[in-house]
Amino acid sequence: MALSKKMESALNEQIILEAYASFLYLSMASWCEQKTLDGCAEFMHRQSDEERMHMLKLFNYVNEVDGHALTPAVKQAPHEWPSVQNLFQQVFEHEQKVTKAINNLVDIALQEKDHSTSNFLQWYVDEQREEEALMRSILDRIKLIGDGPQSLYYIDKEVRAINTRAQQGPAGGK
Ligand code: OFO
């Protein structure tokens, strides 16, 4: 079944969102490097690469089903955050926004009776659940560590450990 115009344009919108996420996280990696938060920088680089993979997966799907995948115009991501705590809060909120967008895409696929796209999107539904859980667990750790004098050291150490686990575990092998 060919992709409807409505579905095609909604998937192209999602390509823009995933590309933005990739650049947003790359910008965050750069900010972390400036602050010598190397564990956080590694984490954000890996997230950035994952988002590029999410974008390409959509891109390839659109062309596979005879649509036209469009290279996105990406708006400028911010370069500064008031704190590493705020940075991770922003990541969590961005992932919540992406989850809403994915759910909306599934709704469109169902309205269009496009079962192939609905099926394809289930991978993203699972991915978003995992991503939100991961970000929530980082925010919980950050809260536990608090903002004492050595908190940045411990946050960075913790995020590095979470990143290593994400690389090795089932959620990291995506
Ligand atoms: Fe692709 O938005 Fe996060 O995972």
CSV table of C-alpha atoms in Angstrom, one decimal, residues 10-163:
chain,number,residue,atom,x,y,z
A,10,ALA,CA,3.6,13.6,9.1
A,11,LEU,CA,6.6,11.2,8.8
A,12,ASN,CA,8.7,14.0,7.2
A,13,GLU,CA,7.8,16.2,10.2
A,14,GLN,CA,9.1,13.4,12.5
A,15,ILE,CA,12.3,13.3,10.5
A,16,ILE,CA,12.7,17.0,11.4
A,17,LEU,CA,12.1,16.4,15.1
A,18,GLU,CA,14.6,13.5,15.2
A,19,ALA,CA,17.2,15.6,13.4
A,20,TYR,CA,16.7,18.4,15.8
A,21,ALA,CA,17.1,16.0,18.8
A,22,SER,CA,20.4,14.8,17.3
A,23,PHE,CA,21.7,18.4,17.1
A,24,LEU,CA,20.3,19.4,20.4
A,25,TYR,CA,22.1,16.5,22.1
A,26,LEU,CA,25.3,17.2,20.1
A,27,SER,CA,25.1,20.8,21.4
A,28,MET,CA,24.6,19.5,25.0
A,29,ALA,CA,27.6,17.2,24.5
A,30,SER,CA,29.7,20.2,23.5
A,31,TRP,CA,28.4,22.2,26.6
A,32,CYS,CA,29.3,19.3,28.9
A,33,GLU,CA,32.8,19.1,27.3
A,34,GLN,CA,33.3,22.8,28.1
A,35,LYS,CA,32.4,22.1,31.7
A,36,THR,CA,34.7,19.1,31.9
A,37,LEU,CA,31.7,16.8,32.5
A,38,ASP,CA,33.2,14.1,30.3
A,39,GLY,CA,30.9,11.3,31.4
A,40,CYS,CA,27.8,13.5,30.5
A,41,ALA,CA,29.5,14.5,27.2
A,42,GLU,CA,29.9,10.8,26.3
A,43,PHE,CA,26.3,10.1,27.2
A,44,MET,CA,25.0,13.1,25.1
A,45,HIS,CA,27.2,12.1,22.1
A,46,ARG,CA,25.7,8.6,22.2
A,47,GLN,CA,22.2,10.0,22.4
A,48,SER,CA,22.9,12.3,19.5
A,49,ASP,CA,24.1,9.3,17.4
A,50,GLU,CA,21.0,7.4,18.3
A,51,GLU,CA,18.7,10.3,17.3
A,52,ARG,CA,20.5,10.4,13.9
A,53,MET,CA,19.8,6.7,13.6
A,54,HIS,CA,16.1,7.3,14.4
A,55,MET,CA,16.0,9.9,11.7
A,56,LEU,CA,17.6,7.6,9.1
A,57,LYS,CA,15.3,4.7,10.0
A,58,LEU,CA,12.3,7.0,9.2
A,59,PHE,CA,13.9,8.4,6.2
A,60,ASN,CA,14.6,4.9,4.7
A,61,TYR,CA,11.1,3.7,5.6
A,62,VAL,CA,9.4,6.6,3.7
A,63,ASN,CA,11.4,5.9,0.6
A,64,GLU,CA,10.9,2.1,0.9
A,65,VAL,CA,7.1,2.6,0.8
A,66,ASP,CA,7.3,4.8,-2.2
A,67,GLY,CA,7.1,8.1,-0.5
A,68,HIS,CA,9.6,11.0,-0.7
A,69,ALA,CA,11.8,11.4,2.3
A,70,LEU,CA,13.0,15.1,2.6
A,71,THR,CA,16.2,16.2,4.2
A,72,PRO,CA,15.2,18.4,7.1
A,73,ALA,CA,15.8,22.1,7.8
A,74,VAL,CA,16.9,22.1,11.4
A,75,LYS,CA,16.4,25.0,13.7
A,76,GLN,CA,19.3,26.2,15.8
A,77,ALA,CA,19.6,24.3,19.1
A,78,PRO,CA,20.5,26.3,22.3
A,79,HIS,CA,24.2,26.4,23.3
A,80,GLU,CA,23.9,27.2,27.0
A,81,TRP,CA,22.1,25.7,30.0
A,82,PRO,CA,22.1,27.1,33.5
A,83,SER,CA,23.2,23.8,35.1
A,84,VAL,CA,23.7,20.1,34.3
A,85,GLN,CA,20.5,19.4,36.3
A,86,ASN,CA,18.6,21.8,34.0
A,87,LEU,CA,20.2,20.2,31.0
A,88,PHE,CA,18.9,16.7,31.9
A,89,GLN,CA,15.5,18.2,32.7
A,90,GLN,CA,15.4,19.6,29.2
A,91,VAL,CA,16.3,16.2,27.7
A,92,PHE,CA,13.5,14.6,29.6
A,93,GLU,CA,11.0,17.2,28.4
A,94,HIS,CA,12.2,16.9,24.8
A,95,GLU,CA,11.7,13.1,25.0
A,96,GLN,CA,8.2,13.6,26.3
A,97,LYS,CA,7.5,15.9,23.3
A,98,VAL,CA,8.9,13.2,21.0
A,99,THR,CA,6.7,10.5,22.6
A,100,LYS,CA,3.6,12.7,22.0
A,101,ALA,CA,4.6,13.2,18.4
A,102,ILE,CA,5.1,9.4,17.9
A,103,ASN,CA,1.7,8.7,19.5
A,104,ASN,CA,0.2,11.2,17.1
A,105,LEU,CA,1.8,9.5,14.2
A,106,VAL,CA,0.3,6.2,15.3
A,107,ASP,CA,-3.1,7.8,15.5
A,108,ILE,CA,-2.7,9.1,11.9
A,109,ALA,CA,-1.6,5.6,10.7
A,110,LEU,CA,-4.7,4.1,12.3
A,111,GLN,CA,-7.0,6.7,10.8
A,112,GLU,CA,-5.5,6.1,7.4
A,113,LYS,CA,-5.8,2.3,7.9
A,114,ASP,CA,-2.0,2.2,7.2
A,115,HIS,CA,-1.1,-1.0,9.1
A,116,SER,CA,2.4,-1.1,7.7
A,117,THR,CA,3.3,2.3,9.1
A,118,SER,CA,1.5,1.6,12.3
A,119,ASN,CA,3.5,-1.6,12.7
A,120,PHE,CA,6.8,0.2,11.8
A,121,LEU,CA,6.0,2.9,14.4
A,122,GLN,CA,5.7,0.3,17.2
A,123,TRP,CA,9.5,0.3,17.3
A,124,TYR,CA,9.5,4.0,18.2
A,125,VAL,CA,6.7,3.5,20.8
A,126,ASP,CA,9.0,1.0,22.6
A,127,GLU,CA,12.0,3.2,22.1
A,128,GLN,CA,10.3,6.2,23.6
A,129,ARG,CA,9.2,4.2,26.7
A,130,GLU,CA,12.8,3.2,27.2
A,131,GLU,CA,14.2,6.7,26.7
A,132,GLU,CA,11.8,8.3,29.1
A,133,ALA,CA,12.5,5.6,31.7
A,134,LEU,CA,16.3,6.2,31.3
A,135,MET,CA,16.0,10.0,31.6
A,136,ARG,CA,13.7,9.7,34.6
A,137,SER,CA,16.2,7.4,36.3
A,138,ILE,CA,19.0,10.0,35.6
A,139,LEU,CA,16.9,12.8,37.1
A,140,ASP,CA,16.2,10.7,40.1
A,141,ARG,CA,19.9,10.0,40.6
A,142,ILE,CA,20.7,13.7,40.2
A,143,LYS,CA,18.1,14.5,42.9
A,144,LEU,CA,19.6,12.0,45.3
A,145,ILE,CA,23.1,13.4,44.8
A,146,GLY,CA,21.8,16.8,45.6
A,147,ASP,CA,23.8,20.0,45.0
A,148,GLY,CA,26.6,19.8,47.5
A,149,PRO,CA,30.1,21.0,46.7
A,150,GLN,CA,31.1,17.7,44.9
A,151,SER,CA,27.8,17.0,43.2
A,152,LEU,CA,29.1,17.7,39.7
A,153,TYR,CA,31.8,15.1,40.2
A,154,TYR,CA,29.3,12.5,41.4
A,155,ILE,CA,26.7,13.3,38.7
A,156,ASP,CA,29.3,12.9,36.0
A,157,LYS,CA,30.5,9.7,37.4
A,158,GLU,CA,26.9,8.4,37.7
A,159,VAL,CA,26.0,9.4,34.1
A,160,ARG,CA,29.2,7.8,32.8
A,161,ALA,CA,28.2,4.5,34.5
A,162,ILE,CA,24.6,4.8,33.1
A,163,ASN,CA,26.1,5.4,29.7
